[in-house]
One Martini backbone bead per residue (centre of mass of N, CA, C, O) as a GRO file, in nm:
protein
   60
    1MET     BB    1  -1.717   3.056  -0.744
    2ASP     BB    2  -1.820   2.857  -0.970
    3PHE     BB    3  -1.992   2.562  -1.022
    4GLY     BB    4  -1.812   2.421  -1.234
    5ARG     BB    5  -1.542   2.430  -1.079
    6LEU     BB    6  -1.644   2.291  -0.821
    7PHE     BB    7  -1.734   2.028  -0.957
    8LEU     BB    8  -1.454   1.949  -1.069
    9ARG     BB    9  -1.313   1.941  -0.793
   10MET     BB   10  -1.488   1.716  -0.670
   11ILE     BB   11  -1.421   1.501  -0.879
   12GLY     BB   12  -1.115   1.501  -0.828
   13LEU     BB   13  -1.131   1.419  -0.531
   14VAL     BB   14  -1.280   1.150  -0.570
   15LEU     BB   15  -1.067   1.023  -0.759
   16ARG     BB   16  -0.836   1.032  -0.556
   17ILE     BB   17  -0.965   0.855  -0.339
   18ILE     BB   18  -1.009   0.607  -0.519
   19GLY     BB   19  -0.711   0.569  -0.602
   20PHE     BB   20  -0.600   0.530  -0.317
   21GLY     BB   21  -0.775   0.285  -0.237
   22PHE     BB   22  -0.681   0.103  -0.470
   23SER     BB   23  -0.377   0.097  -0.398
   24VAL     BB   24  -0.415  -0.021  -0.115
   25TRP     BB   25  -0.558  -0.281  -0.206
   26ILE     BB   26  -0.325  -0.389  -0.378
   27LEU     BB   27  -0.117  -0.398  -0.148
   28ILE     BB   28  -0.272  -0.600   0.031
   29ASN     BB   29  -0.279  -0.830  -0.176
   30GLN     BB   30   0.029  -0.861  -0.201
   31LEU     BB   31   0.076  -0.932   0.097
   32ASP     BB   32  -0.092  -1.189   0.095
   33ASP     BB   33   0.076  -1.338  -0.119
   34LEU     BB   34   0.342  -1.331   0.042
   35LYS     BB   35   0.236  -1.490   0.283
   36ILE     BB   36   0.167  -1.749   0.129
   37GLN     BB   37   0.454  -1.801   0.023
   38LEU     BB   38   0.588  -1.820   0.301
   39TYR     BB   39   0.419  -2.060   0.407
   40THR     BB   40   0.504  -2.262   0.185
   41ILE     BB   41   0.804  -2.255   0.248
   42LEU     BB   42   0.781  -2.345   0.544
   43ALA     BB   43   0.643  -2.617   0.480
   44ARG     BB   44   0.875  -2.732   0.312
   45VAL     BB   45   1.092  -2.721   0.530
   46GLU     BB   46   0.937  -2.904   0.733
   47SER     BB   47   0.906  -3.153   0.533
   48LEU     BB   48   1.231  -3.201   0.522
   49ASP     BB   49   1.352  -3.211   0.812
   50LEU     BB   50   1.501  -2.953   0.889
   51ASN     BB   51   1.740  -2.811   1.125
   52ILE     BB   52   1.611  -2.503   1.103
   53GLN     BB   53   1.657  -2.193   1.242
   54LEU     BB   54   1.438  -1.942   1.240
   55LEU     BB   55   1.456  -1.621   1.241
   56PRO     BB   56   1.327  -1.360   1.376
   57VAL     BB   57   1.131  -1.108   1.249
   58ARG     BB   58   1.206  -0.763   1.249
   59PHE     BB   59   1.015  -0.469   1.268
   60VAL     BB   60   1.120  -0.129   1.251
   0.00000   0.00000   0.00000
């Protein structure tokens, strides 16, 4: 295999790794935003003094 083709393959591999890491980073940021929204909703429910028992969420 000549060096040009190997060089292009290495660039493609690096770009794939960067793209995968970027998508994971975006997913983690979205999860953090959802967590913040959930906490604000829970704080509002507690501030209304409603006697609602929130069921524990189980992740299967």
